[in-house]
Each structure stands twice: as structure tokens, then as C-alpha cells.
Amino acid sequence: MNSEPTILAIASNADSITLKDGRKEHAGYYLNELVIPVQAALDAGYQMVLATPNGTKPIMDPQSATAAHFGGSEEALRKALDFINTHPAMQNPRSFRSLIEEGLDRYIGFYAPGGHPPMVDLIQDPDLGEILRHAHSTAKTTALLCHGPIAIAAAMPKAKEFRAALVAGKPEEAKRLAEGWQYAGYRMTIFSNDEEHYAEEHYMGGGKIPFYVNDALKIAGGDVSISDKGIFKPFVIEDRELITGQNPPSDHEMAKRFVKALDRATAKAA
């Protein structure tokens, strides 16, 4: 087993999301949201393991494979695509359960990108819940971007029921189900409702998603803030071990904060 400080990159296995009208819309992780922070950690000397609920490769949202998400640079886009197509960790994901059975102590930090898939499976995955409870109890850096922060709801003992209540439009029931959540009271951010309305209009044919992640974290007890500079502006919040970013343009700020937190943890452990 590699003794180098290692991060665990967490991704979804969902490839679609069911809208309120029953229509299924393709979904996947956002390329820049995964590659920019992870590559920054690798460049800083950390190793990476990729894990998904069932151990199969996560699906990328093809709409994210555009130079616009990489400062307009076609070269940066090409490098990002090369990374996901060739990096050994990206080709050989592990299942959450297999990593739990191996032991989670080797991981110095955890990172999850967005795209809509975390709303589907990560939010209610019991194995991810176990990983998150380990991260929380050991105060290990836990960073999540865009829709990614909704995954921390998995730490709830009744995460499946919590999601079901959100989908059913029962916020009071969801609030009750979230009682005792480890991250209640943490300052955090996530993809805003206004940004979601934009996504619904421009990427989902006007269809409505099953619930809004911003509202969900507030219902759960998170102290949620969004940028006051308008939609799709970089915004990252750090509170204790938790680092959350609002949207795709927050990728570079997230990368910077993530690496700094990892470096602090490494120095402390030395």
C-alpha cells in the first residue's frame, strides 16, 4: 500500500436524473470540477484513489467538455480530457465498500465534484455515509464543489428517507429526518437556486429538478450562503474541515483551498 499522503476522490455512478415530470435527463460529473482540484492536489505531491458507489467509472457530462470551463483554453481542455482518459486512478475506480473494508485511515482528505449525479445516489449512499462520518470524526479535509456538497447529507442515519421527503415536497418531514446531522451549523455553500433555474431553462428543456440542493442543505441545518456577486461567480466557504464551492467557476479557488488544507494536515502529522 502506498505510503504517500493520499486523497480519496468521490464520484457518482448516476448517469441521469429524473425530473418532476418523470422525464429522465442525462447527467454526469463536470470535467473541470473534477480535474482542476484533483490535479492541483497531485501537482502538490499527493496521491489519489477514485471511488464510486459500485466501483465502476463515473460518467462525465459531455456539456462540461468545453474550453469555456477552462478559461477558454483548448489546451487546458485537452489536458483535462487526457487526464480522465489516461490517469491510472481514473481507469481503476474502487467501490466505497472495498475502501471501508481496507480502512480509511490512509486518506488525508476527501473531494467530490458536482454535476447533478450526487443528487441521485451520493446523497443517500450508506457506504458514503460511513466514509463521511469517518472524515468528520477525524476532522479530515472534506471538499465538495457545485452540487457535490449535497453528498454530505449521506452522513445522516436516515439519508434515504431525507431524500424521499425532499422529492415529495415535505420540508418539515425532511427537517425531522435530518436531526442529529453531523454538519448542522457548519457554514457552507452549494449550487444556488438561481443557478439551478438557469440550468433547468438552458440544459433541461425547462424541466424541473426533483428538489433544490441549496434548500436541502438549509433544511438539514446547514448555514448556507451564496455569492452576492450574481450567478456563476466563484465562491468558496471553509468551516473547520469542510470546504464547499458554489459552482463550476469556483474550481480554481477550491483547488487552492483544498491543497492548503491538505498541506496543513500533512505538516501537523509530520
PDB file of N, CA and C in Angstrom, residues 86-122:
ATOM      1  N   THR A  86      -6.566   8.759 -19.172  1.00  0.00           N
ATOM      2  CA  THR A  86      -5.310   8.020 -19.033  1.00  0.00           C
ATOM      3  C   THR A  86      -4.818   7.832 -17.601  1.00  0.00           C
ATOM      4  N   HIS A  87      -5.200   8.690 -16.676  1.00  0.00           N
ATOM      5  CA  HIS A  87      -4.658   8.556 -15.324  1.00  0.00           C
ATOM      6  C   HIS A  87      -5.094   7.217 -14.718  1.00  0.00           C
ATOM      7  N   PRO A  88      -4.138   6.463 -14.146  1.00  0.00           N
ATOM      8  CA  PRO A  88      -4.471   5.127 -13.622  1.00  0.00           C
ATOM      9  C   PRO A  88      -5.642   5.110 -12.640  1.00  0.00           C
ATOM     10  N   ALA A  89      -5.706   6.099 -11.746  1.00  0.00           N
ATOM     11  CA  ALA A  89      -6.799   6.118 -10.767  1.00  0.00           C
ATOM     12  C   ALA A  89      -8.151   6.297 -11.439  1.00  0.00           C
ATOM     13  N   MET A  90      -8.179   7.072 -12.536  1.00  0.00           N
ATOM     14  CA  MET A  90      -9.438   7.282 -13.255  1.00  0.00           C
ATOM     15  C   MET A  90      -9.878   6.022 -13.994  1.00  0.00           C
ATOM     16  N   GLN A  91      -8.927   5.180 -14.345  1.00  0.00           N
ATOM     17  CA  GLN A  91      -9.253   3.954 -15.083  1.00  0.00           C
ATOM     18  C   GLN A  91      -9.617   2.804 -14.150  1.00  0.00           C
ATOM     19  N   ASN A  92      -9.260   2.948 -12.879  1.00  0.00           N
ATOM     20  CA  ASN A  92      -9.454   1.836 -11.941  1.00  0.00           C
ATOM     21  C   ASN A  92     -10.145   2.288 -10.656  1.00  0.00           C
ATOM     22  N   PRO A  93     -11.391   2.753 -10.768  1.00  0.00           N
ATOM     23  CA  PRO A  93     -12.078   3.191  -9.552  1.00  0.00           C
ATOM     24  C   PRO A  93     -12.357   2.014  -8.624  1.00  0.00           C
ATOM     25  N   ARG A  94     -12.513   2.351  -7.365  1.00  0.00           N
ATOM     26  CA  ARG A  94     -12.838   1.363  -6.342  1.00  0.00           C
ATOM     27  C   ARG A  94     -14.262   1.595  -5.861  1.00  0.00           C
ATOM     28  N   SER A  95     -14.819   0.584  -5.226  1.00  0.00           N
ATOM     29  CA  SER A  95     -16.134   0.773  -4.608  1.00  0.00           C
ATOM     30  C   SER A  95     -15.932   1.342  -3.207  1.00  0.00           C
ATOM     31  N   PHE A  96     -16.926   2.098  -2.746  1.00  0.00           N
ATOM     32  CA  PHE A  96     -16.855   2.637  -1.390  1.00  0.00           C
ATOM     33  C   PHE A  96     -16.645   1.515  -0.368  1.00  0.00           C
ATOM     34  N   ARG A  97     -17.407   0.433  -0.534  1.00  0.00           N
ATOM     35  CA  ARG A  97     -17.356  -0.646   0.449  1.00  0.00           C
ATOM     36  C   ARG A  97     -15.969  -1.270   0.538  1.00  0.00           C
ATOM     37  N   SER A  98     -15.307  -1.449  -0.604  1.00  0.00           N
ATOM     38  CA  SER A  98     -13.985  -2.073  -0.594  1.00  0.00           C
ATOM     39  C   SER A  98     -12.979  -1.200   0.157  1.00  0.00           C
ATOM     40  N   LEU A  99     -13.110   0.104   0.038  1.00  0.00           N
ATOM     41  CA  LEU A  99     -12.191   1.008   0.738  1.00  0.00           C
ATOM     42  C   LEU A  99     -12.456   1.015   2.235  1.00  0.00           C
ATOM     43  N   ILE A 100     -13.723   0.959   2.601  1.00  0.00           N
ATOM     44  CA  ILE A 100     -14.077   0.897   4.026  1.00  0.00           C
ATOM     45  C   ILE A 100     -13.484  -0.357   4.653  1.00  0.00           C
ATOM     46  N   GLU A 101     -13.592  -1.468   3.934  1.00  0.00           N
ATOM     47  CA  GLU A 101     -13.077  -2.738   4.463  1.00  0.00           C
ATOM     48  C   GLU A 101     -11.553  -2.716   4.577  1.00  0.00           C
ATOM     49  N   GLU A 102     -10.888  -1.992   3.677  1.00  0.00           N
ATOM     50  CA  GLU A 102      -9.432  -1.841   3.743  1.00  0.00           C
ATOM     51  C   GLU A 102      -9.007  -0.939   4.893  1.00  0.00           C
ATOM     52  N   GLY A 103      -9.860   0.014   5.211  1.00  0.00           N
ATOM     53  CA  GLY A 103      -9.550   1.004   6.246  1.00  0.00           C
ATOM     54  C   GLY A 103      -9.348   2.379   5.637  1.00  0.00           C
ATOM     55  N   LEU A 104      -9.913   3.379   6.268  1.00  0.00           N
ATOM     56  CA  LEU A 104      -9.905   4.735   5.724  1.00  0.00           C
ATOM     57  C   LEU A 104      -8.802   5.616   6.302  1.00  0.00           C
ATOM     58  N   ASP A 105      -8.014   5.083   7.209  1.00  0.00           N
ATOM     59  CA  ASP A 105      -7.011   5.910   7.879  1.00  0.00           C
ATOM     60  C   ASP A 105      -5.952   6.444   6.925  1.00  0.00           C
ATOM     61  N   ARG A 106      -5.726   5.764   5.806  1.00  0.00           N
ATOM     62  CA  ARG A 106      -4.664   6.187   4.876  1.00  0.00           C
ATOM     63  C   ARG A 106      -4.997   7.499   4.170  1.00  0.00           C
ATOM     64  N   TYR A 107      -6.271   7.893   4.155  1.00  0.00           N
ATOM     65  CA  TYR A 107      -6.669   9.077   3.387  1.00  0.00           C
ATOM     66  C   TYR A 107      -6.547  10.340   4.221  1.00  0.00           C
ATOM     67  N   ILE A 108      -5.884  11.317   3.622  1.00  0.00           N
ATOM     68  CA  ILE A 108      -5.665  12.583   4.328  1.00  0.00           C
ATOM     69  C   ILE A 108      -6.766  13.594   4.034  1.00  0.00           C
ATOM     70  N   GLY A 109      -7.517  13.353   2.949  1.00  0.00           N
ATOM     71  CA  GLY A 109      -8.596  14.265   2.572  1.00  0.00           C
ATOM     72  C   GLY A 109      -9.528  13.631   1.558  1.00  0.00           C
ATOM     73  N   PHE A 110     -10.676  14.250   1.396  1.00  0.00           N
ATOM     74  CA  PHE A 110     -11.726  13.728   0.521  1.00  0.00           C
ATOM     75  C   PHE A 110     -12.229  14.849  -0.377  1.00  0.00           C
ATOM     76  N   TYR A 111     -12.544  14.498  -1.628  1.00  0.00           N
ATOM     77  CA  TYR A 111     -13.012  15.515  -2.570  1.00  0.00           C
ATOM     78  C   TYR A 111     -14.106  14.955  -3.474  1.00  0.00           C
ATOM     79  N   ALA A 112     -15.164  15.739  -3.688  1.00  0.00           N
ATOM     80  CA  ALA A 112     -16.249  15.329  -4.589  1.00  0.00           C
ATOM     81  C   ALA A 112     -16.641  16.480  -5.505  1.00  0.00           C
ATOM     82  N   PRO A 113     -16.650  16.242  -6.821  1.00  0.00           N
ATOM     83  CA  PRO A 113     -17.118  17.247  -7.775  1.00  0.00           C
ATOM     84  C   PRO A 113     -18.640  17.218  -7.883  1.00  0.00           C
ATOM     85  N   GLY A 114     -19.163  18.149  -8.686  1.00  0.00           N
ATOM     86  CA  GLY A 114     -20.601  18.224  -8.856  1.00  0.00           C
ATOM     87  C   GLY A 114     -21.091  17.670 -10.187  1.00  0.00           C
ATOM     88  N   GLY A 115     -21.966  18.449 -10.856  1.00  0.00           N
ATOM     89  CA  GLY A 115     -22.864  17.857 -11.810  1.00  0.00           C
ATOM     90  C   GLY A 115     -24.066  17.369 -11.002  1.00  0.00           C
ATOM     91  N   HIS A 116     -25.154  17.022 -11.653  1.00  0.00           N
ATOM     92  CA  HIS A 116     -26.364  16.630 -10.924  1.00  0.00           C
ATOM     93  C   HIS A 116     -26.324  15.244 -10.274  1.00  0.00           C
ATOM     94  N   PRO A 117     -25.440  14.306 -10.683  1.00  0.00           N
ATOM     95  CA  PRO A 117     -25.491  12.959 -10.122  1.00  0.00           C
ATOM     96  C   PRO A 117     -25.455  12.826  -8.608  1.00  0.00           C
ATOM     97  N   PRO A 118     -24.706  13.667  -7.860  1.00  0.00           N
ATOM     98  CA  PRO A 118     -24.736  13.497  -6.405  1.00  0.00           C
ATOM     99  C   PRO A 118     -26.142  13.587  -5.800  1.00  0.00           C
ATOM    100  N   MET A 119     -27.046  14.295  -6.485  1.00  0.00           N
ATOM    101  CA  MET A 119     -28.432  14.394  -6.025  1.00  0.00           C
ATOM    102  C   MET A 119     -29.161  13.057  -6.102  1.00  0.00           C
ATOM    103  N   VAL A 120     -28.650  12.169  -6.950  1.00  0.00           N
ATOM    104  CA  VAL A 120     -29.338  10.905  -7.219  1.00  0.00           C
ATOM    105  C   VAL A 120     -28.889   9.809  -6.264  1.00  0.00           C
ATOM    106  N   ASP A 121     -27.565   9.550  -6.231  1.00  0.00           N
ATOM    107  CA  ASP A 121     -27.103   8.421  -5.414  1.00  0.00           C
ATOM    108  C   ASP A 121     -26.248   8.811  -4.210  1.00  0.00           C
ATOM    109  N   LEU A 122     -25.324   9.752  -4.370  1.00  0.00           N
ATOM    110  CA  LEU A 122     -24.415  10.050  -3.257  1.00  0.00           C
ATOM    111  C   LEU A 122     -25.154  10.547  -2.034  1.00  0.00           C
TER     112      LEU A 122
END
